[in-house]
Short mmCIF file of C-alpha atoms and ligand atoms in Angstrom, two decimals:
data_model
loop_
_atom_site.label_atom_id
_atom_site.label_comp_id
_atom_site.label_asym_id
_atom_site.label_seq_id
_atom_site.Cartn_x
_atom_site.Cartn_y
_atom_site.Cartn_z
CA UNK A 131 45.41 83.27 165.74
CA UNK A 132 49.48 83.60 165.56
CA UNK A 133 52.05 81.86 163.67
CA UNK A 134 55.64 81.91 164.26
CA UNK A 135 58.61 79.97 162.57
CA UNK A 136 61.95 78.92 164.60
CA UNK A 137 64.17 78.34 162.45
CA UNK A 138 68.16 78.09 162.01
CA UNK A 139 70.20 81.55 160.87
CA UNK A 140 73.64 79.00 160.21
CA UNK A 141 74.82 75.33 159.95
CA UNK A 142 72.10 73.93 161.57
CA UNK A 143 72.55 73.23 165.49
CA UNK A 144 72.07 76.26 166.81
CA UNK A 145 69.62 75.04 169.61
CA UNK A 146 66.53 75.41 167.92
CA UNK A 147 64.74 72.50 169.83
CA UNK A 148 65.55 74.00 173.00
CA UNK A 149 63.92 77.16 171.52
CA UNK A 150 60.81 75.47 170.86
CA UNK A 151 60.85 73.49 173.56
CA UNK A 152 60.23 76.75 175.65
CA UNK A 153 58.35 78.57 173.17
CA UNK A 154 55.53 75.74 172.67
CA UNK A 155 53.95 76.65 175.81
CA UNK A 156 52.15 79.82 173.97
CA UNK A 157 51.05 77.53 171.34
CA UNK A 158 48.71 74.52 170.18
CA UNK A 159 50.35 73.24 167.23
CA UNK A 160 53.66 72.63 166.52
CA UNK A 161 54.62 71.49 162.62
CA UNK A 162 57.45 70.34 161.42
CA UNK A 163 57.22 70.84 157.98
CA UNK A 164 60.45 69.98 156.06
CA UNK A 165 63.73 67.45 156.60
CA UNK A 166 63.69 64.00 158.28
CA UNK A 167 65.85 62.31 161.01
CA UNK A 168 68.80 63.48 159.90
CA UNK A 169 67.85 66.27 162.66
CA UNK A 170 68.47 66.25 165.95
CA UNK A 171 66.86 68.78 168.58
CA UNK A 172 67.88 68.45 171.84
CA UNK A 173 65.82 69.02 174.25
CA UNK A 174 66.26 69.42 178.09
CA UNK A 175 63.13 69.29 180.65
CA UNK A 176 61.56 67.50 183.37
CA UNK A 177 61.08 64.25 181.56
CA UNK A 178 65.13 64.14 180.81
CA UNK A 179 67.43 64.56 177.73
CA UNK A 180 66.13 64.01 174.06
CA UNK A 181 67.94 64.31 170.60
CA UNK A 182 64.64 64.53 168.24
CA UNK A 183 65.23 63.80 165.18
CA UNK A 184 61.87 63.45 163.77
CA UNK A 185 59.23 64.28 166.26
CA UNK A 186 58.02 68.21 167.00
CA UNK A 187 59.89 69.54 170.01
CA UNK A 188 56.23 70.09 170.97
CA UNK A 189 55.51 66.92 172.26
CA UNK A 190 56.66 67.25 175.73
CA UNK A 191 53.66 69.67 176.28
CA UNK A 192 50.37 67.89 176.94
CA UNK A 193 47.67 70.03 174.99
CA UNK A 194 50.16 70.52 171.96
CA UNK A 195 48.81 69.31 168.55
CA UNK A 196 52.34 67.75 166.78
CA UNK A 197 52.85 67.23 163.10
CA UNK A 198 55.27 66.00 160.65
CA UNK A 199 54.41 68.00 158.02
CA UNK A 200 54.16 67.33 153.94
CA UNK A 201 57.33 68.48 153.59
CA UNK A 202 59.01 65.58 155.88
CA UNK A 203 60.09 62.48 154.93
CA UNK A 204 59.68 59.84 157.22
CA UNK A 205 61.71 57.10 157.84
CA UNK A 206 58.83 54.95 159.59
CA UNK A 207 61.65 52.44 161.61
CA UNK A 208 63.28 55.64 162.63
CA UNK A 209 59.34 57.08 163.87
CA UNK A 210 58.66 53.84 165.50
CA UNK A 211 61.88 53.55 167.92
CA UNK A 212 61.61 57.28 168.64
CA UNK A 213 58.24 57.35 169.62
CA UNK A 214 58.81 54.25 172.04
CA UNK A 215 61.72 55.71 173.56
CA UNK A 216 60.07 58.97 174.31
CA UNK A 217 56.97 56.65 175.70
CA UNK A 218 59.50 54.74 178.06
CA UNK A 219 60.63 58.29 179.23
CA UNK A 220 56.76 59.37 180.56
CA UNK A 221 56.04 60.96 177.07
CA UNK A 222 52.68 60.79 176.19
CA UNK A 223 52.20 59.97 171.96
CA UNK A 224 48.98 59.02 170.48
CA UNK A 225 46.96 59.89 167.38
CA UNK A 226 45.76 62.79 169.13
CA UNK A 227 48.95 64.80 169.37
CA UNK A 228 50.94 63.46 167.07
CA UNK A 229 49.77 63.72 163.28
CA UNK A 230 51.59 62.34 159.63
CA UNK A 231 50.43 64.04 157.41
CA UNK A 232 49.17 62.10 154.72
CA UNK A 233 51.04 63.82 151.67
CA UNK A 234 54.56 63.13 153.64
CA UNK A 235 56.78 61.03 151.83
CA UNK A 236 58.47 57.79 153.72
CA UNK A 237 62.21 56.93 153.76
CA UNK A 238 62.31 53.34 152.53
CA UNK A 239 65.15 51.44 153.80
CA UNK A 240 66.81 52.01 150.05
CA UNK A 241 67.07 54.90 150.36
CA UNK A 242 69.36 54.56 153.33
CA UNK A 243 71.37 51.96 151.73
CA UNK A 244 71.19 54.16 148.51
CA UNK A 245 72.49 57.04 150.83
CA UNK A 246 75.55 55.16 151.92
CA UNK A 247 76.76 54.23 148.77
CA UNK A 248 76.80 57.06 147.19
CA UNK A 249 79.13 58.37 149.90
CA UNK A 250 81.45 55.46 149.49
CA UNK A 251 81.20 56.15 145.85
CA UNK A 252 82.10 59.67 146.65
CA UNK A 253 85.12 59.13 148.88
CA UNK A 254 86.73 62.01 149.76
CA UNK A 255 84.25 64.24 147.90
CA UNK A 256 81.43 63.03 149.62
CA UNK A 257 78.83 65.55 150.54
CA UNK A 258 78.83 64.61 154.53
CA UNK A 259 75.12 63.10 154.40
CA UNK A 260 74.56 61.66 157.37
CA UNK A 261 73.20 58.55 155.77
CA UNK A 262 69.81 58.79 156.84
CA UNK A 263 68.20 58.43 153.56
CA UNK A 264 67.20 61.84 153.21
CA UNK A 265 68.88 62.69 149.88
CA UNK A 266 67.54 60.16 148.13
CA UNK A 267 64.18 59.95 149.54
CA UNK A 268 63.68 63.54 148.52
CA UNK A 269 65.36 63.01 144.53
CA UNK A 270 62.71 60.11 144.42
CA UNK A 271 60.25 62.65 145.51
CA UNK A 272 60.45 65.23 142.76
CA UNK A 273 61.04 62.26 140.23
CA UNK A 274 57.96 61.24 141.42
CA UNK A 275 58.89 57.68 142.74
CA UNK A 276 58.18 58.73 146.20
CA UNK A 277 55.77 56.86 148.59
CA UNK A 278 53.01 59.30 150.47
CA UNK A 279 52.02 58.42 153.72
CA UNK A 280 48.73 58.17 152.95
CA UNK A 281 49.04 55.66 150.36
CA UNK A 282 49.73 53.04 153.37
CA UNK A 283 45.80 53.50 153.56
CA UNK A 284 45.10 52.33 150.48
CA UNK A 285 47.21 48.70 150.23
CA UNK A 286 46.42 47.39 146.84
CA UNK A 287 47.53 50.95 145.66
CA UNK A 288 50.64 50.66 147.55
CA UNK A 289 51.33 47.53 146.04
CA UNK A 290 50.79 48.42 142.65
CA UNK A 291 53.26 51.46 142.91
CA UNK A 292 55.51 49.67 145.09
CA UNK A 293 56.22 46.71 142.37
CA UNK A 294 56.81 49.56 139.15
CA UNK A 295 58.87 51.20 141.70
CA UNK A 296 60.85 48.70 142.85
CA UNK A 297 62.17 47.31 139.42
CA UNK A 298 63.12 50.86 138.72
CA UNK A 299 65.05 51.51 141.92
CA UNK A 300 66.79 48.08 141.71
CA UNK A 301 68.24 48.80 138.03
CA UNK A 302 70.06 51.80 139.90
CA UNK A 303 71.23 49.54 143.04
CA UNK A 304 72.36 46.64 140.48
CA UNK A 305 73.59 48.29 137.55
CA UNK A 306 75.32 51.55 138.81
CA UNK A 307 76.54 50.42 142.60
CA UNK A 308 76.32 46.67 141.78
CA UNK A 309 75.18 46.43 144.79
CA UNK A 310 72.17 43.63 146.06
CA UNK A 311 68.38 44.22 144.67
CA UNK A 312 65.61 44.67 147.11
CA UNK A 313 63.05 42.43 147.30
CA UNK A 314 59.50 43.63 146.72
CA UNK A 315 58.43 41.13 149.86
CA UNK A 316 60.70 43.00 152.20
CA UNK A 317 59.55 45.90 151.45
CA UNK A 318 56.02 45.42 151.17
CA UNK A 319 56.41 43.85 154.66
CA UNK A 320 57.93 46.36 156.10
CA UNK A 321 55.26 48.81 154.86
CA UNK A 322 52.40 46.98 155.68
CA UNK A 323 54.10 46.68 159.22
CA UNK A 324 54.47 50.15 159.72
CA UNK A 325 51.19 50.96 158.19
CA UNK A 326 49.63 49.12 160.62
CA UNK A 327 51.29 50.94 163.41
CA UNK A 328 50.54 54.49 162.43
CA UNK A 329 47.85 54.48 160.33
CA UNK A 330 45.87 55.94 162.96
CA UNK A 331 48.57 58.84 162.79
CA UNK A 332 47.92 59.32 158.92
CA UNK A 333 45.74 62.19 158.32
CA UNK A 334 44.87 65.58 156.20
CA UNK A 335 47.19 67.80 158.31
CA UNK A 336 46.52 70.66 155.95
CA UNK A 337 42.08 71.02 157.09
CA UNK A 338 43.74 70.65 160.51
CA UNK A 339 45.42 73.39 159.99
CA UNK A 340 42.56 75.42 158.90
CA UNK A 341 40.17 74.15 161.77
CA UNK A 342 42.98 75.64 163.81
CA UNK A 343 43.24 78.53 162.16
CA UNK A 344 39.00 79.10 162.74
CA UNK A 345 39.45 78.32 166.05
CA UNK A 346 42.05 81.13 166.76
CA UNK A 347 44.74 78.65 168.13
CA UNK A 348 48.46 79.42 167.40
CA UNK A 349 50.73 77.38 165.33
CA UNK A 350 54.49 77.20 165.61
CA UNK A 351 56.25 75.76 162.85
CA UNK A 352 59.64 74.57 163.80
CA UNK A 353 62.76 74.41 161.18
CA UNK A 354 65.32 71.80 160.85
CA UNK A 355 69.02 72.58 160.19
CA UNK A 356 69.78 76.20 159.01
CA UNK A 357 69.64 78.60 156.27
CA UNK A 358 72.96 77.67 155.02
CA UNK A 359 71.96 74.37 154.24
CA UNK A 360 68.95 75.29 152.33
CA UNK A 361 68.63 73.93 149.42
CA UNK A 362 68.06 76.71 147.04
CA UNK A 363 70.03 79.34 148.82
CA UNK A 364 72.94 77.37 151.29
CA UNK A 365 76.03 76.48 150.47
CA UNK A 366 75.10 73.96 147.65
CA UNK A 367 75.61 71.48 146.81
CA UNK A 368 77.28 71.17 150.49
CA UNK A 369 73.33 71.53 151.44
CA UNK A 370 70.32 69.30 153.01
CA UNK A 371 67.50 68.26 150.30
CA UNK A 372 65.00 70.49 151.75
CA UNK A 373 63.93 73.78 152.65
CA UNK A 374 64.36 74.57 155.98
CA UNK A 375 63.33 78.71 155.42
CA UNK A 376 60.47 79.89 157.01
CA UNK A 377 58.77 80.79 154.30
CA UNK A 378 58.27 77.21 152.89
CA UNK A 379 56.66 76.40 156.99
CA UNK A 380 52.78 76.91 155.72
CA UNK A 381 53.86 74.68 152.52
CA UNK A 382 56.00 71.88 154.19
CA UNK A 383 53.17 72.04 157.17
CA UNK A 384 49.64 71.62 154.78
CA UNK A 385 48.38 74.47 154.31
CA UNK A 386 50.01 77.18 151.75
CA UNK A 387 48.28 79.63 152.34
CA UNK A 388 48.81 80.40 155.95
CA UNK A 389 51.16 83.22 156.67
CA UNK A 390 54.26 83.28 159.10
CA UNK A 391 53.50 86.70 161.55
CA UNK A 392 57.19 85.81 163.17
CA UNK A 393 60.20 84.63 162.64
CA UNK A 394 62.63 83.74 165.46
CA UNK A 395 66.12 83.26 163.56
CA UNK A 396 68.48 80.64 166.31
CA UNK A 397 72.06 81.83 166.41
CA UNK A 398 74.71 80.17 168.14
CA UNK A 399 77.53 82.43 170.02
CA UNK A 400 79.65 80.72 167.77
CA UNK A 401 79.52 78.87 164.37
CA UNK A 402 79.53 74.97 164.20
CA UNK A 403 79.07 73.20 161.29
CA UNK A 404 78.57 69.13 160.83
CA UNK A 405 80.01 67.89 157.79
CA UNK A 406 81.63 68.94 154.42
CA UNK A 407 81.81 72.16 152.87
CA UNK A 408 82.89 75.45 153.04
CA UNK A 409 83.02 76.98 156.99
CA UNK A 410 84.76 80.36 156.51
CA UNK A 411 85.78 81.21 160.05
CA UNK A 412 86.36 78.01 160.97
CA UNK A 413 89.04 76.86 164.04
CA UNK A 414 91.60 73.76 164.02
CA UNK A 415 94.08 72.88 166.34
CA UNK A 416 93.55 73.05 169.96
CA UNK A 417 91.44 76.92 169.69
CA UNK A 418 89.09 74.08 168.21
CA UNK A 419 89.33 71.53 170.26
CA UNK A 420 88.80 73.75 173.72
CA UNK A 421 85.95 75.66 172.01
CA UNK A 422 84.17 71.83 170.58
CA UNK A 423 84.48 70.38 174.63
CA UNK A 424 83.49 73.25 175.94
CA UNK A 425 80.59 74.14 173.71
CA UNK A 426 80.00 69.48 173.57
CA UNK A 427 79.87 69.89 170.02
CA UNK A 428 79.46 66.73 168.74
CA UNK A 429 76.44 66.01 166.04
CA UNK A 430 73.01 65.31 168.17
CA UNK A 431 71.86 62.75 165.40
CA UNK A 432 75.20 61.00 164.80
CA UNK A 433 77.94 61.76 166.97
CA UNK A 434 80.51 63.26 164.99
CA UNK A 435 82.62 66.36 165.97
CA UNK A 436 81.58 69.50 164.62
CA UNK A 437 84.00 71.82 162.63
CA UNK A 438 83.38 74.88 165.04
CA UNK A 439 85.16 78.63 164.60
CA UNK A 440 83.99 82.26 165.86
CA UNK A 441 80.39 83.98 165.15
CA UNK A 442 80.46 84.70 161.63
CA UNK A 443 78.13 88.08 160.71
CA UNK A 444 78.52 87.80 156.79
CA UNK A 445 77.04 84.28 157.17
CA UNK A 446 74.49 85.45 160.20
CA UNK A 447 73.52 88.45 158.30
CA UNK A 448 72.82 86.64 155.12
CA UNK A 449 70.56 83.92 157.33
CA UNK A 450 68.80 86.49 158.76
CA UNK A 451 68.21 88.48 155.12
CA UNK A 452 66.83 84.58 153.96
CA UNK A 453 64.69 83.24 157.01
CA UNK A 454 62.89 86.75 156.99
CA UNK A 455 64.06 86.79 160.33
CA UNK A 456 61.88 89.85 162.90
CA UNK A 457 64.68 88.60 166.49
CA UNK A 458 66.70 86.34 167.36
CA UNK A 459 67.45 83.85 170.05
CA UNK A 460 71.04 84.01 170.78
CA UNK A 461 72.10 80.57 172.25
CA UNK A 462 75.29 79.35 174.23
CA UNK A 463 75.84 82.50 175.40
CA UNK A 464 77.55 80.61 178.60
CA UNK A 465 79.77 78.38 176.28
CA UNK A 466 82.26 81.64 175.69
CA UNK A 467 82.79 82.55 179.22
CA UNK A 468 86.38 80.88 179.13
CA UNK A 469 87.83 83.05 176.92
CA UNK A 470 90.15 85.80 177.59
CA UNK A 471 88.90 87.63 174.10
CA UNK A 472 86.38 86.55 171.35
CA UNK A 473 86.89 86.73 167.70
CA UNK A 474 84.00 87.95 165.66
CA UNK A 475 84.28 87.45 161.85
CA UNK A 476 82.96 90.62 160.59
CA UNK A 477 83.37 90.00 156.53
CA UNK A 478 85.41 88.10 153.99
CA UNK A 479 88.26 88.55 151.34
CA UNK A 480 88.51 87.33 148.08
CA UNK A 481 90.68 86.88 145.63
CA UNK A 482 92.13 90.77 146.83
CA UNK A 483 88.76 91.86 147.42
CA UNK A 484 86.63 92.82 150.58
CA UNK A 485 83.21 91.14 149.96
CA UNK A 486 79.75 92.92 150.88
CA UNK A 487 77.33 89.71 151.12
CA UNK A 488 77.72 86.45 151.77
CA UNK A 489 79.03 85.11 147.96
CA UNK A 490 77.99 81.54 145.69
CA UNK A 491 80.03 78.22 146.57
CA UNK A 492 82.64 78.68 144.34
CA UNK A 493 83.61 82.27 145.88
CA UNK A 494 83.41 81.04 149.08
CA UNK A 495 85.53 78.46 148.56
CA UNK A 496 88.63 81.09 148.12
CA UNK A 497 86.97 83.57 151.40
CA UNK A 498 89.86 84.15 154.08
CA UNK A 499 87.78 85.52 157.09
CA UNK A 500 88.21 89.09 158.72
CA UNK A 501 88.48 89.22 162.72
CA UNK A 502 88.04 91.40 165.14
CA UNK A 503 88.38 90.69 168.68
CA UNK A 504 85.66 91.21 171.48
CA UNK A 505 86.81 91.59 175.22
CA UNK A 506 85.81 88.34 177.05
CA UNK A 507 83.86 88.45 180.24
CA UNK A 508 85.80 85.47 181.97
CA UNK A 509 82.29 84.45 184.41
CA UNK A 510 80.21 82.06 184.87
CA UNK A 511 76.98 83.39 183.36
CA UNK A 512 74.86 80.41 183.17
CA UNK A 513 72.44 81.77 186.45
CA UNK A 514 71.79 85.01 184.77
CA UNK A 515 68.33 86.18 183.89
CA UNK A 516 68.39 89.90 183.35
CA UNK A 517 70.08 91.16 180.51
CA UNK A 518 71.11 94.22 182.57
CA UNK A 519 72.94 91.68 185.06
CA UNK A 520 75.09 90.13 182.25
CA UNK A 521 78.91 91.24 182.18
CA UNK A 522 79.21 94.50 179.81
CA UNK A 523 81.70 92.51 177.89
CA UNK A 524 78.56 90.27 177.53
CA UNK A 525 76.30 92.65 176.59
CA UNK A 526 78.56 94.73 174.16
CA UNK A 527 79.04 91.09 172.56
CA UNK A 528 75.21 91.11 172.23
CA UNK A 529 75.16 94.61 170.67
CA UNK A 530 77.75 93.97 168.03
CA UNK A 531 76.29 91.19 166.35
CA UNK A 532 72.91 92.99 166.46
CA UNK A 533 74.29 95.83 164.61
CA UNK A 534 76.03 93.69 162.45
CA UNK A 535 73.17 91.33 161.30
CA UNK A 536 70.26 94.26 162.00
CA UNK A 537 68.16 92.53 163.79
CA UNK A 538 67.35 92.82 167.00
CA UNK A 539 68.40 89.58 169.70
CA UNK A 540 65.22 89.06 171.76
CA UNK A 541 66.35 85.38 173.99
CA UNK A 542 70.05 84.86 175.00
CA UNK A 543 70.20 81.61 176.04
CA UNK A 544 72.88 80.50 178.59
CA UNK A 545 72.70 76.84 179.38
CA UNK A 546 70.85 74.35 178.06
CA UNK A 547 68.08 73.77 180.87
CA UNK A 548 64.70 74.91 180.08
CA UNK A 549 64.63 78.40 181.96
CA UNK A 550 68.20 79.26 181.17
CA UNK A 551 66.99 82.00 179.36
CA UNK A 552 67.34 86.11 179.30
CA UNK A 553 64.59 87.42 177.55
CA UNK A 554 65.25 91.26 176.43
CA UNK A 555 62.76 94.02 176.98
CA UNK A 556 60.61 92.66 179.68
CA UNK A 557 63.15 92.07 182.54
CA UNK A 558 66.09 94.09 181.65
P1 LIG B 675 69.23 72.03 167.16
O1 LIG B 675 69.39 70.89 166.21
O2 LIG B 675 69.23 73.36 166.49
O3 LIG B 675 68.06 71.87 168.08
O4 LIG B 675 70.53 72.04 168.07
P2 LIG B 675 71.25 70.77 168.72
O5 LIG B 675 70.32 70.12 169.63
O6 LIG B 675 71.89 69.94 167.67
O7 LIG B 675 72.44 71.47 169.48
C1 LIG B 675 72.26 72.35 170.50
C2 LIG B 675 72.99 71.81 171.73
O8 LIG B 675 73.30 72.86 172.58
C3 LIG B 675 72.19 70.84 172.55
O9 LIG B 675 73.05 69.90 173.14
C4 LIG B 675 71.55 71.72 173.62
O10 LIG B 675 71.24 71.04 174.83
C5 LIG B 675 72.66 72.69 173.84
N1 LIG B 675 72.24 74.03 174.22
C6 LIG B 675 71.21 74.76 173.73
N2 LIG B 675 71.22 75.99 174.24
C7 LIG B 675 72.31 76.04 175.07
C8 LIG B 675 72.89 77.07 175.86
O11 LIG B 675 72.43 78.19 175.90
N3 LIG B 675 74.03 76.74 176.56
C9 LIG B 675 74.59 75.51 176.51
N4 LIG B 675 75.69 75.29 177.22
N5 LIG B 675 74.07 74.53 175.77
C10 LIG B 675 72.95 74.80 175.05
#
C-alpha cells in the first residue's frame, strides 16, 4: 500500500489537478479531503477541458475509487450540475467511483447568500471569498450547526435539526444583515431533493479506506488551494476555512490514522494569487498584464484576474517547511519563455530588516521583496521531455529554486496537456 498527498506550496492554482490528473494512474483512490467548490482543478485529457471544483481529479480514470472526503463541504446544487456536465462529456460517475462521505458537511444555499453579504458588508475590506458558501458552511461546522451528509439518510432527523437550525440561522440573516429569512420548506425541499439524488453516494468513506488499505491499493489524497491559505498557518485571516496541508489528508479523507509516505508540493514558475491579501512580490502595470495573458491567469472557479508577480522562495520555502513536502512538481515552466530575464524573489525586508522566514500577517503587510534576476531562455519549451534537453537558462532556473526551498523538483511541467511533463531522474 502507498499514500501520497498533492498538494499546493503557494496561493492555490499552481496546477495541482493537472498533477493528479497524471499521477492517478498509479493509484485506486483518490480523496479529496478538505475545501469545497470554491476550487477549481483544471484538467486537460482526452475527454476535453474541466475546471473541478468539487469532484477528485481522479475521475477521468475508470478503475479509480473518488471521494469527497469528511473534511469537504458540499454544496449538493454545485455536485449535481458538475457531475452532469462531466456525464455529458463521456465521464463515467456512479456510486461506485464516486463516494460522499457520510460525515461531510453540505453547503446550504444560506450559506452562499450568508457568504455574499458579508462581503458587501465588508466593502473594501472584504476577505476576497469567492462566495461559494465555504466560510460559513465551515463556522457553522465547528459551532456545530452543520448538516452531515449522512443525516440526508435519516429524514425525520434531518428535519428535526433542520427546524432548530433554521430559526437560529434566520435571527443572523434578519437581525444583523436585515436581509430575507429562509424558509424551512425550501430548504427541506431542497434537501430531500438532493438526498434523493445521491444518497446512493453517501457512505462510511473512512472503513473504505481501511478495506483499501488491507487490500494493498494506493490512495492519493489531493489538496485544494495552497499552504498559504491554510487556515492555521496562511496568511490569515486573508485564508480559506480549511486545511489544505497534507497532514490533515488521512483526517479530512476518513481515516486518521493512515499515514502520508509522500508529499508532492505544486509550484508554479511564478506566483499568482486570487483575491485579497498580502502578495509580496507581486507585479502591476503591464509586467502584470503580459505575465497574467501569457500565463491565462484568470481564477478557474470564477473568472477573475489573478494578482500574479515572480517565484517567491521565502513564501515557497515556507510551503514546503508546512506541507512536509519530499519533491516538487514545478508547473508552467513554458509560461516564462518570453522573457528576456526572470526575477526571483529570494527574501524580504522589513521595517530596515532582512527577514529569515516567511513572517505573521501583520509583518508581511510592511515586506518590500528582494530580486534577483535569472537569465531567460527566450524558446519555446513546451515539446521538451528530458530535463537534459531544456535550455541551461532553464535548468539553472530549476536549480536555484531547489537550493533555495531544499527540496528537490521531481516533474517540470511545460504545458498544460496531459504528457507535457519532464520527469527528473529517469530520463534526464
Ligand atoms: P489548480 O487549482 O492548482 O489545479 O490550478 P488551476 O487549474 O487553477 O490553474 C492551473 C492552470 O494552469 C490551468 O489552466 C492548467 O490547465 C494550466 N496549466 C497547468 N500546468 C501547466 C503548464 O505546465 N503550462 C501551462 N501553460 N499551463 C499549465
Amino acid at each position: 500500500m502507498k499514500t501520497c498527498a498533492i498538494v499546493g506550496i503557494n496561493w492555490g492554482d499552481e496546477g495541482k489537478g493537472r498533477m493528479v490528473d497524471l499521477i492517478a494512474k498509479d493509484y485506486d483512490v483518490v480523496v479529496r479531503y478538505q475545501g469545497g467548490s470554491n476550487a477549481g482543478h483544471t484538467v486537460i485529457n482526452e475527454y476535453g477541458k474541466f475546471a473541478l471544483n468539487l469532484i477528485p481529479s481522479g475521475i477521468f480514470r475508470p478503475k479509480v475509487i473518488n471521494i469527497l472526503g469528511n473534511g469537504t463541504v458540499i454544496d449538493l446544487e454545485h455536485l449535481s450540475m458538475e457531475t452532469e456536465k462531466l456525464r455529458k462529456a463521456g465521464v463515467q460517475i456512479t456510486s461506485d467511483n464516486l463516494k460522499i462521505s457520510d460525515r461531510a458537511m453540505i453547503v446550504l444555499p444560506y450559506h452562499k447568500v450568508l457568504d455574499e453579504l458579508e462581503e458587501n458588508r465588508l466593502k473594501d475590506k472584504k476577505y476576497g471569498s469567492t462566495k461559494r458558501g465555504i466560510g460559513p458552511a465551515y463556522s457553522d461546522k465547528y459551532i456545530k450547526k452543520g448538516i452531515m451528509a449522512g443525516e440526508l439518510l435519516y429524514p425525520e432527523y434531518l428535519h428535526e435539526r433542520l427546524k432548530d437550525i433554521l430559526e437560529w440561522k434566520n435571527l443572523t440573516i434578519q437581525n444583523v444583515y436585515k436581509s430575507n429569512p429562509f424558509l424551512f420548506s425550501d430548504i427541506s425541499k431542497w434537501l430531500d431533493k438532493y438526498a434523493e439524488e445521491f444518497k446512493s453516494y453517501i457512505c462510511d468513506t473512512g472503513s473504505l479506506l481501511r478495506k483499501a488499505k488491507k487490500e494493498g491499493k494506493s490512495i492519493l489524497f489531493e489538496a485544494q488551494l495552497g499552504a498559504l491559505r491554510d487556515i492555521d498557518y496562511g496568511i490569515y485571516p486573508y485564508t480559506s476555512s480549511s486545511t489544505p496541508l497534507a497532514a490533515y489528508g488521512p483526517i479530512g479523507a476518513g481515516a486518521p490514522e493512515l499515514t502520508v509516505d509522500n508529499v508532492i508540493g505544486v509550484v508554479k514558475a511564478y506566483s499568482s494569487c486570487v483575491g485579497e491579501g498580502p502578495f509580496t512580490a507581486e507585479w502591476f502595470g503591464e509586467d502584470a498584464e503580459k505575465l497574467r495573458q501569457a500565463g491565462n491567469e484568470y481564477g478557474a472557479a470564477t473568472g477573475r484576474p489573478r494578482r500574479v508577480g515572480p517565484i517567491d522562495m521565502l513564501a515557497t520555502a515556507y510551503g514546503v517547511q508546512v506541507q512536509g513536502a519530499d519533491c516538487i512538481a514545478l508547473t508552467k515552466m513554458d509560461v516564462l519563455s518570453y522573457m528576456d530575464k526572470i526575477p526571483v524573489c529570494i527574501g524580504y525586508e522589513s521595517e530596515g530588516k532582512m527577514l529569515e522566514s516567511f513572517p505573521l500577517t501583520p509583518a508581511l503587510e510592511k515586506s518590500k521583496p528582494l530580486f534577483i534576476d535569472m537569465p531567460g531562455w527566450k524558446t519555446d519549451i513546451s515539446k521538451i521531455r528530458t530535463f537534459s534537453e531544456l535550455p541551461k537558462q532553464a535548468q539553472d532556473y530549476v536549480l536555484l529554486i531547489e537550493e533555495k526551498i531544499n527540496c528537490p523538483v521531481k516533474y517540470i511541467s511545460v504545458g498544460p496537456d496531459r504528457d507535457a511533463i519532464i520527469l527528473r531522474g529517469t530520463n534526464g
